[in-house]
Short mmCIF file of N, CA, C and O and ligand atoms in Angstrom, two decimals:
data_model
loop_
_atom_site.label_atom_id
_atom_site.label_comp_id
_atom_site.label_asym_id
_atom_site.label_seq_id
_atom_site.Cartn_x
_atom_site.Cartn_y
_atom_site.Cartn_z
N UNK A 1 -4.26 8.66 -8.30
CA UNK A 1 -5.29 8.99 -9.30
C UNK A 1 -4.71 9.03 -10.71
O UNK A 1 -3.57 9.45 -10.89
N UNK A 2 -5.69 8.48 -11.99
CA UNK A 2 -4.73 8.82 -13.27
C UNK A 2 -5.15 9.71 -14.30
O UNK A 2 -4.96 9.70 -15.52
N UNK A 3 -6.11 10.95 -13.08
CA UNK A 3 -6.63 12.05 -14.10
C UNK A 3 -5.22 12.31 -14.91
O UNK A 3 -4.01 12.15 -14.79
N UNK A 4 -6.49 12.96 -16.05
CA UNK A 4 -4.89 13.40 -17.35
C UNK A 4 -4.42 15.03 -16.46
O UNK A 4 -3.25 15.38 -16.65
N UNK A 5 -4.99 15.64 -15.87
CA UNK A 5 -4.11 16.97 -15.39
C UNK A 5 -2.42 17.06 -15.57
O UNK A 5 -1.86 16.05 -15.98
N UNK A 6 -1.58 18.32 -15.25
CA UNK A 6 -0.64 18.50 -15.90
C UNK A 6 -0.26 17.47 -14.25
O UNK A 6 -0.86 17.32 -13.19
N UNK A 7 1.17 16.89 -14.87
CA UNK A 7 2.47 16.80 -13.49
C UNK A 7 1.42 15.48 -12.11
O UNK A 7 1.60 15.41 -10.90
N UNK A 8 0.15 14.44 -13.23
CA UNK A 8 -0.08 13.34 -12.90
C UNK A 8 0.15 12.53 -13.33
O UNK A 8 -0.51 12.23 -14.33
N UNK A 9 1.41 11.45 -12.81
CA UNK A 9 1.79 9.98 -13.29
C UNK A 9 0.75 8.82 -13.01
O UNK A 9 0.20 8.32 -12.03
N UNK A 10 0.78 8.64 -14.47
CA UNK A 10 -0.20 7.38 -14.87
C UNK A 10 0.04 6.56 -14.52
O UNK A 10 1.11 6.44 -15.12
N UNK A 11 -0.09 5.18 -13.61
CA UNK A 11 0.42 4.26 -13.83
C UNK A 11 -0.67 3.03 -14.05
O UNK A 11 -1.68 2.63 -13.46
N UNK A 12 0.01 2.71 -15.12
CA UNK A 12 -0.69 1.14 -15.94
C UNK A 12 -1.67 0.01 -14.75
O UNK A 12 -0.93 -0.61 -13.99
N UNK A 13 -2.39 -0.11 -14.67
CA UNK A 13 -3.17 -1.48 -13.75
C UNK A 13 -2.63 -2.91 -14.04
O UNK A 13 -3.28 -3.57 -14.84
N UNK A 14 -1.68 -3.39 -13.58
CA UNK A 14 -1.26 -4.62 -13.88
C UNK A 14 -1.82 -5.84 -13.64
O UNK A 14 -2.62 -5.72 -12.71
N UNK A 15 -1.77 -6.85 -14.00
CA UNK A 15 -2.65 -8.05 -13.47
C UNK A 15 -1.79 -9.32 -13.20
O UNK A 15 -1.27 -9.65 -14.26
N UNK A 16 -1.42 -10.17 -12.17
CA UNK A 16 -0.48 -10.89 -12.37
C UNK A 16 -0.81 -12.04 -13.43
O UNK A 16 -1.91 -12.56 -13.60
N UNK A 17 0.28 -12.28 -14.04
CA UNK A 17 0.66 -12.77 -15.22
C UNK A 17 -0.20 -14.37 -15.12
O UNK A 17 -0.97 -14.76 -15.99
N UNK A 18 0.11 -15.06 -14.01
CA UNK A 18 0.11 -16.14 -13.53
C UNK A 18 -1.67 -16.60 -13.75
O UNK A 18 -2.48 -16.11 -12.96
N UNK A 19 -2.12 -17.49 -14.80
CA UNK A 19 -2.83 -18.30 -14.88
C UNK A 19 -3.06 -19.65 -14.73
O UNK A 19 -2.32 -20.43 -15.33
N UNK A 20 -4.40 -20.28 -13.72
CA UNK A 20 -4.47 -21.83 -13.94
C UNK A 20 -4.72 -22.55 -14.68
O UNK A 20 -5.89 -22.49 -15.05
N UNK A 21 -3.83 -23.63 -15.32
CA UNK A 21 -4.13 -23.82 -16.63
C UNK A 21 -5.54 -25.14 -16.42
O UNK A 21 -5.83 -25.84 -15.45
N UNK A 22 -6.12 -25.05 -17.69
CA UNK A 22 -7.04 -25.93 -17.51
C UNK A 22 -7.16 -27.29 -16.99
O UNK A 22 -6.09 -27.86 -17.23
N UNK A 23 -8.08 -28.15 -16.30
CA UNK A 23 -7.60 -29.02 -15.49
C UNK A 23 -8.61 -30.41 -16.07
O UNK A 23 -9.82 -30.25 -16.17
N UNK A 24 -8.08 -31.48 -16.36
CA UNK A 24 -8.80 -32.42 -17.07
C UNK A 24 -9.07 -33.94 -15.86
O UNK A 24 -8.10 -34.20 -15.15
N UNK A 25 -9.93 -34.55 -15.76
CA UNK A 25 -10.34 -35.55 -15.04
C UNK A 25 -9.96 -36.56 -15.95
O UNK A 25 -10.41 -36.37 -17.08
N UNK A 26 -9.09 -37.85 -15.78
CA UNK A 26 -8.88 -39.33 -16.09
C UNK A 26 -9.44 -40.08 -15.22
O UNK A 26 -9.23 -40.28 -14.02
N UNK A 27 -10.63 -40.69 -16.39
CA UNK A 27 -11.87 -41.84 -15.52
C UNK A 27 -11.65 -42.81 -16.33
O UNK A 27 -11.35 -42.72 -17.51
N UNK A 28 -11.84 -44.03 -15.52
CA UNK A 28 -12.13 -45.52 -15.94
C UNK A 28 -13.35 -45.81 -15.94
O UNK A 28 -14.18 -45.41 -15.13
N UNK A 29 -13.55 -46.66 -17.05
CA UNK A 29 -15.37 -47.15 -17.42
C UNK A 29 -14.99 -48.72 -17.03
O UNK A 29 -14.01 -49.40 -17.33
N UNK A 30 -15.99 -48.96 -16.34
CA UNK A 30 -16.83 -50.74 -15.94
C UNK A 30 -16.91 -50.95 -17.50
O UNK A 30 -17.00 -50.17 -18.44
N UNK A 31 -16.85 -52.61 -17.37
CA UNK A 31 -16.72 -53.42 -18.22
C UNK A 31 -17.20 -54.81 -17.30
O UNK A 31 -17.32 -54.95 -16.08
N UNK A 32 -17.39 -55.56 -18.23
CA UNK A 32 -17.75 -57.32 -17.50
C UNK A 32 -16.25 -57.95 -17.51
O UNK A 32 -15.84 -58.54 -16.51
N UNK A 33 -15.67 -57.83 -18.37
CA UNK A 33 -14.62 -58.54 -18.84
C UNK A 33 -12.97 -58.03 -18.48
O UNK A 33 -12.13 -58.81 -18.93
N UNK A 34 -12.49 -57.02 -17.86
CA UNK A 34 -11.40 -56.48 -17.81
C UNK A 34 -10.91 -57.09 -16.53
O UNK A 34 -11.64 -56.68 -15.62
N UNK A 35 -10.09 -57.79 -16.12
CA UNK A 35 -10.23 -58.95 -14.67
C UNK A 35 -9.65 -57.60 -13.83
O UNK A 35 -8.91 -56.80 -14.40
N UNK A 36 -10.15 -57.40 -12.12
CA UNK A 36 -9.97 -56.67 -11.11
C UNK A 36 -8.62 -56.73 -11.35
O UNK A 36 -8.12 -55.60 -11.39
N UNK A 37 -7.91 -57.54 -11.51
CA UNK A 37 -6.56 -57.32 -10.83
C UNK A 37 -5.94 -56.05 -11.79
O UNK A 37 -5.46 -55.00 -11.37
N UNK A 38 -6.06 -56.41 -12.97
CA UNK A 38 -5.31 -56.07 -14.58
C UNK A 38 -5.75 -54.41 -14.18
O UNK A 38 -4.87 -53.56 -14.24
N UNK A 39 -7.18 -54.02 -13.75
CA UNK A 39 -7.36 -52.58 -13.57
C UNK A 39 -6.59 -51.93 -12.17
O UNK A 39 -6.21 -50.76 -12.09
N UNK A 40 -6.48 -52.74 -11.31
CA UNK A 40 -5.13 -52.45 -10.07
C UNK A 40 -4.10 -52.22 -10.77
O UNK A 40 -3.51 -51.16 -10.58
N UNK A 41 -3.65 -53.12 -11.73
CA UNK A 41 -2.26 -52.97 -12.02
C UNK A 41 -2.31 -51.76 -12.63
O UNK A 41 -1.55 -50.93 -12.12
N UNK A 42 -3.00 -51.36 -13.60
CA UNK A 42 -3.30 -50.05 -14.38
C UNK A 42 -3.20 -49.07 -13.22
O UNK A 42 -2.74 -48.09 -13.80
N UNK A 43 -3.34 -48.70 -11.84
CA UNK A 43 -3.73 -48.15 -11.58
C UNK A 43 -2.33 -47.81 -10.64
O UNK A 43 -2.21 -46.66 -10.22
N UNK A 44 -1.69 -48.44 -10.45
CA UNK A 44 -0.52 -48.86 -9.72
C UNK A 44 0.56 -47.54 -10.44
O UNK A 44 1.11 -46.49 -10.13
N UNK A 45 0.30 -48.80 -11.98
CA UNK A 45 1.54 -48.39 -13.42
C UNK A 45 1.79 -46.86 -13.68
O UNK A 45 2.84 -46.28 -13.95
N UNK A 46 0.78 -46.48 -13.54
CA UNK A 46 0.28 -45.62 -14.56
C UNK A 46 -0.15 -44.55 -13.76
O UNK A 46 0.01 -43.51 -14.40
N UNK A 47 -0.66 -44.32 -12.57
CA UNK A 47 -1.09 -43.66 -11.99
C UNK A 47 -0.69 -43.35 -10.34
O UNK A 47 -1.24 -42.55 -9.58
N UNK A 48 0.43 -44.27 -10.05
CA UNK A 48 1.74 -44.34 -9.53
C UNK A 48 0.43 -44.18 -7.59
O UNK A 48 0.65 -43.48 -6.60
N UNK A 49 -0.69 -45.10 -7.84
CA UNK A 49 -1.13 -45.53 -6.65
C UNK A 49 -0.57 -46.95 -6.24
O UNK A 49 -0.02 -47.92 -6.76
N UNK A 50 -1.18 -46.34 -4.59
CA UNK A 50 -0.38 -47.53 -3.74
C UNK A 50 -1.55 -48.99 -4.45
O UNK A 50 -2.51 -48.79 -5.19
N UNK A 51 -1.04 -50.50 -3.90
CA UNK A 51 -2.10 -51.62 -3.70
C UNK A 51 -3.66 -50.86 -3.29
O UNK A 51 -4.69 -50.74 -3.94
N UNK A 52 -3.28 -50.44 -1.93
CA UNK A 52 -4.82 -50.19 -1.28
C UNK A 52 -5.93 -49.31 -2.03
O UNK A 52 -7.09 -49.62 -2.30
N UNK A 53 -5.10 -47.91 -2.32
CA UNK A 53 -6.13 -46.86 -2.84
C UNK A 53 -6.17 -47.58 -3.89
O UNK A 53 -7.35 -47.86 -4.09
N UNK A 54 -5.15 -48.26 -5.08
CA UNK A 54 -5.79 -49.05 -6.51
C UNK A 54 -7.01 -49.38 -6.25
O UNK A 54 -7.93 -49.03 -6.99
N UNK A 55 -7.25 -50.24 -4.98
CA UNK A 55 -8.06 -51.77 -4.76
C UNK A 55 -9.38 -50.97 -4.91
O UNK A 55 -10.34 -51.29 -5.60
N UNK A 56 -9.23 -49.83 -4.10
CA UNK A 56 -10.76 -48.88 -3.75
C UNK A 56 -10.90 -47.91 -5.09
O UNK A 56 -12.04 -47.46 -5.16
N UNK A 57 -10.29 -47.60 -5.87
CA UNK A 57 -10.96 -46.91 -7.00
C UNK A 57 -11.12 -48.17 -7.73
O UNK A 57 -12.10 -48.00 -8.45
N UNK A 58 -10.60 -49.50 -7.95
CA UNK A 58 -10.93 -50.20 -8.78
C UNK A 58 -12.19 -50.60 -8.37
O UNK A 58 -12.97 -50.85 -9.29
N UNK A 59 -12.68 -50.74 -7.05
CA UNK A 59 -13.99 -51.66 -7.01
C UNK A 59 -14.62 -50.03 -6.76
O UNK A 59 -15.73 -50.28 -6.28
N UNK A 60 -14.55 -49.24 -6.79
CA UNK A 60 -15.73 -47.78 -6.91
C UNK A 60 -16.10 -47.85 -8.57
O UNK A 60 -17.23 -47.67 -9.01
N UNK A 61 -15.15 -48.09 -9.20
CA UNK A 61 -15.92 -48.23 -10.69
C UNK A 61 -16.15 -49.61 -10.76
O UNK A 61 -16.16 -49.81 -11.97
N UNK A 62 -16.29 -50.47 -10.32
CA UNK A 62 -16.78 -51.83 -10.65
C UNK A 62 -18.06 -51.45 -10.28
O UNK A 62 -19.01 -51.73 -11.01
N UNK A 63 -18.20 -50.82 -9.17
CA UNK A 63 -19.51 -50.53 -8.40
C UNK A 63 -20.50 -49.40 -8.66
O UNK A 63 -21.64 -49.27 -8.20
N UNK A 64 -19.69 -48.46 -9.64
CA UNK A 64 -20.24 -47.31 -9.70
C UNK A 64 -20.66 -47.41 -11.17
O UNK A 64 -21.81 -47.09 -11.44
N UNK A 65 -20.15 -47.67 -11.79
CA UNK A 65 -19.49 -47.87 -13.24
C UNK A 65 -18.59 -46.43 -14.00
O UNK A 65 -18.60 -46.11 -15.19
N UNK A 66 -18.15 -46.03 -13.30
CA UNK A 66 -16.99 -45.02 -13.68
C UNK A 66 -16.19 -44.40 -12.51
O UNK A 66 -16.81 -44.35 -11.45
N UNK A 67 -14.98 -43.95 -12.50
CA UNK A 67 -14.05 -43.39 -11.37
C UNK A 67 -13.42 -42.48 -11.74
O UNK A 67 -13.59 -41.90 -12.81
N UNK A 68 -12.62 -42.23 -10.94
CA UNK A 68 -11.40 -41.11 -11.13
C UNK A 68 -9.97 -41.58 -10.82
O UNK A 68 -9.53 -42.10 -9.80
N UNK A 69 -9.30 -41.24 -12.05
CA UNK A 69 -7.73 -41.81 -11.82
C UNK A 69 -7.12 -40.62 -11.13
O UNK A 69 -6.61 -40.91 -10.05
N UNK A 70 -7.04 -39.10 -11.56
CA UNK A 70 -6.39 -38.50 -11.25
C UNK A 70 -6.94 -36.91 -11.87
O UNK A 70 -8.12 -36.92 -12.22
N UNK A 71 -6.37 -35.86 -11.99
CA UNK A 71 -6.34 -35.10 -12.73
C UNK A 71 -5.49 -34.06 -13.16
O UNK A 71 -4.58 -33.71 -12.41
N UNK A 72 -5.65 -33.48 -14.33
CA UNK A 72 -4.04 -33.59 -14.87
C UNK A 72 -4.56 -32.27 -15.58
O UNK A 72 -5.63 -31.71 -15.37
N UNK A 73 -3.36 -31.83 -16.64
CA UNK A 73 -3.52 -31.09 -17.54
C UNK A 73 -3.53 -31.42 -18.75
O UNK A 73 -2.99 -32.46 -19.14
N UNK A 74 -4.08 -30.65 -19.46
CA UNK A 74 -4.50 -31.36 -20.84
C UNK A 74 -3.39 -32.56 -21.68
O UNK A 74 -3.79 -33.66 -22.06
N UNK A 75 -2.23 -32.17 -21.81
CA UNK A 75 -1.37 -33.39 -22.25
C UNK A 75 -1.05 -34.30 -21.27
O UNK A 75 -0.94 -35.48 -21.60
N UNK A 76 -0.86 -33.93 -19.94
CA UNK A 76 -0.53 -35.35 -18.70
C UNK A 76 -1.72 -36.59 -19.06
O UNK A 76 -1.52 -37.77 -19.33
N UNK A 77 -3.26 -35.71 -18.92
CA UNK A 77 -4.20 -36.11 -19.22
C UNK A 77 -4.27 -37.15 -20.27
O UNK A 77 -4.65 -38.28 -20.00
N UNK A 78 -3.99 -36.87 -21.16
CA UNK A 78 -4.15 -37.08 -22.74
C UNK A 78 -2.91 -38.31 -22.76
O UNK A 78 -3.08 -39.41 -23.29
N UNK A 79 -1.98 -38.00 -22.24
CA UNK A 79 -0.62 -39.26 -22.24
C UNK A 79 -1.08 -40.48 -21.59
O UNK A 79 -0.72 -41.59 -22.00
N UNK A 80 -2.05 -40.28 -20.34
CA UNK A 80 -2.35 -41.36 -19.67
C UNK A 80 -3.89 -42.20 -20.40
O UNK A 80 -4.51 -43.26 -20.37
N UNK A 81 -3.89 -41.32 -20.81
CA UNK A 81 -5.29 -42.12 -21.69
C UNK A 81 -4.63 -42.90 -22.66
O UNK A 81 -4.83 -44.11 -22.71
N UNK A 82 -3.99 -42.43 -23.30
CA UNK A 82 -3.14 -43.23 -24.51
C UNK A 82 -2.22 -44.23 -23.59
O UNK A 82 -2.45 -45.44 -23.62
N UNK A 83 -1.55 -43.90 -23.07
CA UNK A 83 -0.88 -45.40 -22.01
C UNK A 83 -2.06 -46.16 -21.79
O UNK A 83 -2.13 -47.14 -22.53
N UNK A 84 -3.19 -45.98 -20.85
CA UNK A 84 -4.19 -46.87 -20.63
C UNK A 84 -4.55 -47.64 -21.96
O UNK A 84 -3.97 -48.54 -22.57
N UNK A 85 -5.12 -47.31 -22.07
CA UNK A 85 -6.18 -47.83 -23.61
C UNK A 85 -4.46 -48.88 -24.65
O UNK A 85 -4.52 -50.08 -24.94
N UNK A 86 -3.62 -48.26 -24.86
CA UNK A 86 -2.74 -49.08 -26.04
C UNK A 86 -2.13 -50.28 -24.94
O UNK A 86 -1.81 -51.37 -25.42
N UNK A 87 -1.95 -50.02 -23.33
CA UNK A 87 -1.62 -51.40 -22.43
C UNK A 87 -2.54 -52.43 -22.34
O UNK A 87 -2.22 -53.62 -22.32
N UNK A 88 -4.17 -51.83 -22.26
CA UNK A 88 -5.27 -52.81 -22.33
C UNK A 88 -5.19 -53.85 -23.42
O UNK A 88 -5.06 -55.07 -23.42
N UNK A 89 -5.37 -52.55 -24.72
CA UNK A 89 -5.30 -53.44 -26.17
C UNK A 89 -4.20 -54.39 -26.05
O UNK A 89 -4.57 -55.56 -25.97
N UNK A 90 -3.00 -54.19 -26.01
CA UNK A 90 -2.30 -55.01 -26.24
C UNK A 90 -2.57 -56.39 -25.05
O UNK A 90 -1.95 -57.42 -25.31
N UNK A 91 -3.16 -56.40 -24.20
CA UNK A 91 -3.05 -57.39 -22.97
C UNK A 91 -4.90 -58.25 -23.76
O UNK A 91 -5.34 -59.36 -23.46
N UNK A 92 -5.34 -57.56 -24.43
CA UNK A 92 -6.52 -57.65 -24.98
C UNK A 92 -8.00 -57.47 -24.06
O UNK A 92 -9.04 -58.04 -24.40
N UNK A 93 -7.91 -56.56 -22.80
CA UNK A 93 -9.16 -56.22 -22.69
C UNK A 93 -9.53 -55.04 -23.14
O UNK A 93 -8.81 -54.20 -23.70
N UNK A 94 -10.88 -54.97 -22.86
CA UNK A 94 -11.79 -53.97 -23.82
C UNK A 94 -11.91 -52.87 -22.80
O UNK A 94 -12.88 -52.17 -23.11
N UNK A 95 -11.09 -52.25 -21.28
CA UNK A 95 -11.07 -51.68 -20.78
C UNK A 95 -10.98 -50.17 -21.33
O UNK A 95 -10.15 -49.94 -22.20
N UNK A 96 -11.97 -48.94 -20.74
CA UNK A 96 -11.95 -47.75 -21.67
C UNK A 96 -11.36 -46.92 -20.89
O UNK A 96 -11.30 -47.32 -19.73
N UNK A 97 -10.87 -45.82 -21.10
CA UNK A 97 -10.02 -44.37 -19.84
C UNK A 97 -10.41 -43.86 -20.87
O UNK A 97 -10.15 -44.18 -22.03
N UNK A 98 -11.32 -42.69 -20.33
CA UNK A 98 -11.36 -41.49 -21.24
C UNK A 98 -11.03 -40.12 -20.20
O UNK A 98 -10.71 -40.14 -19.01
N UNK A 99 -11.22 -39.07 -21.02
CA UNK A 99 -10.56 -37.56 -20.52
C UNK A 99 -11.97 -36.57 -20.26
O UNK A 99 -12.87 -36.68 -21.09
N UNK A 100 -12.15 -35.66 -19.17
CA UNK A 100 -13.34 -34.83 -19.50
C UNK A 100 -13.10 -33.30 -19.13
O UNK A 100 -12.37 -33.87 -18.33
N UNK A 101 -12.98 -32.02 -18.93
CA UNK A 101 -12.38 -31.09 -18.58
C UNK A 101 -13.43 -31.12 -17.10
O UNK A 101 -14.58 -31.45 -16.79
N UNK A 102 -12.22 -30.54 -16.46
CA UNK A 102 -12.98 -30.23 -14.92
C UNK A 102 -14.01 -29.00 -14.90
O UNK A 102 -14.59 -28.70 -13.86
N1 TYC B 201 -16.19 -55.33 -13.70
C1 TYC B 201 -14.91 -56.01 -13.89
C2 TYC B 201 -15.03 -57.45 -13.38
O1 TYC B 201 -16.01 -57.79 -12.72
C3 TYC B 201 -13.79 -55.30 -13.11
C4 TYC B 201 -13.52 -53.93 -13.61
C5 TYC B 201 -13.30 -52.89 -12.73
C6 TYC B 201 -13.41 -53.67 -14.98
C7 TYC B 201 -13.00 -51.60 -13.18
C8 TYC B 201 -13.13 -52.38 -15.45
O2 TYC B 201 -12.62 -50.11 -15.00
C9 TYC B 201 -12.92 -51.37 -14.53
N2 TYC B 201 -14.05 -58.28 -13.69
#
């Protein structure tokens, strides 16, 4: 108990320290133009999937028109969007990865 009476030790309510830090979703957007393979390879590179699971998130957003790469924390998140998007540009498709909080 932490009545104040004489010769009662208080003790503090602790809470463990340990928080989950926020958790962010990396999705790929459909396009006409970004060729199947080039979004496998993205998916391979970058997101360190096998051929098979690539093959099936690549044709779930061909089919869906958006997927899920992975999910991360806010900078893992944020690094792989910027890898995606500056490998596209430079290869020149118009392929998009954006970030959304879980
Ligand atoms: N729709 C593209 C095509 O038919 C393939 C594609 C899949 C593009 C996934 C982008 O995120 C993407 N070539």
């Amino acid at each position: 108990g932490g009545g104040a009476d004489a010769g009662t030790v208080v003790v503090p309510k602790t809470r463990p320290k340990t928080k989950r830090p926020n958790m962010y979703r990396v999705l790929l957007l459909n396009d006409d133009y970004t060729p199947m393979e080039f979004v496998v390879h993205i998916l391979e590179r970058f997101f360190q999937m096998g051929r098979e699971q690539a093959t099936r998130v690549m044709l779930h957003v061909h089919h869906h028109g958006v997927g899920e790469c992975g999910v991360f924390t806010y900078e893992v998140a944020e690094t792989k969007v910027t890898q995606v998007m500056d490998f596209a540009r430079k290869h020149q498709h118009p392929l998009q990865c954006v970030m959304e909080k879980k």
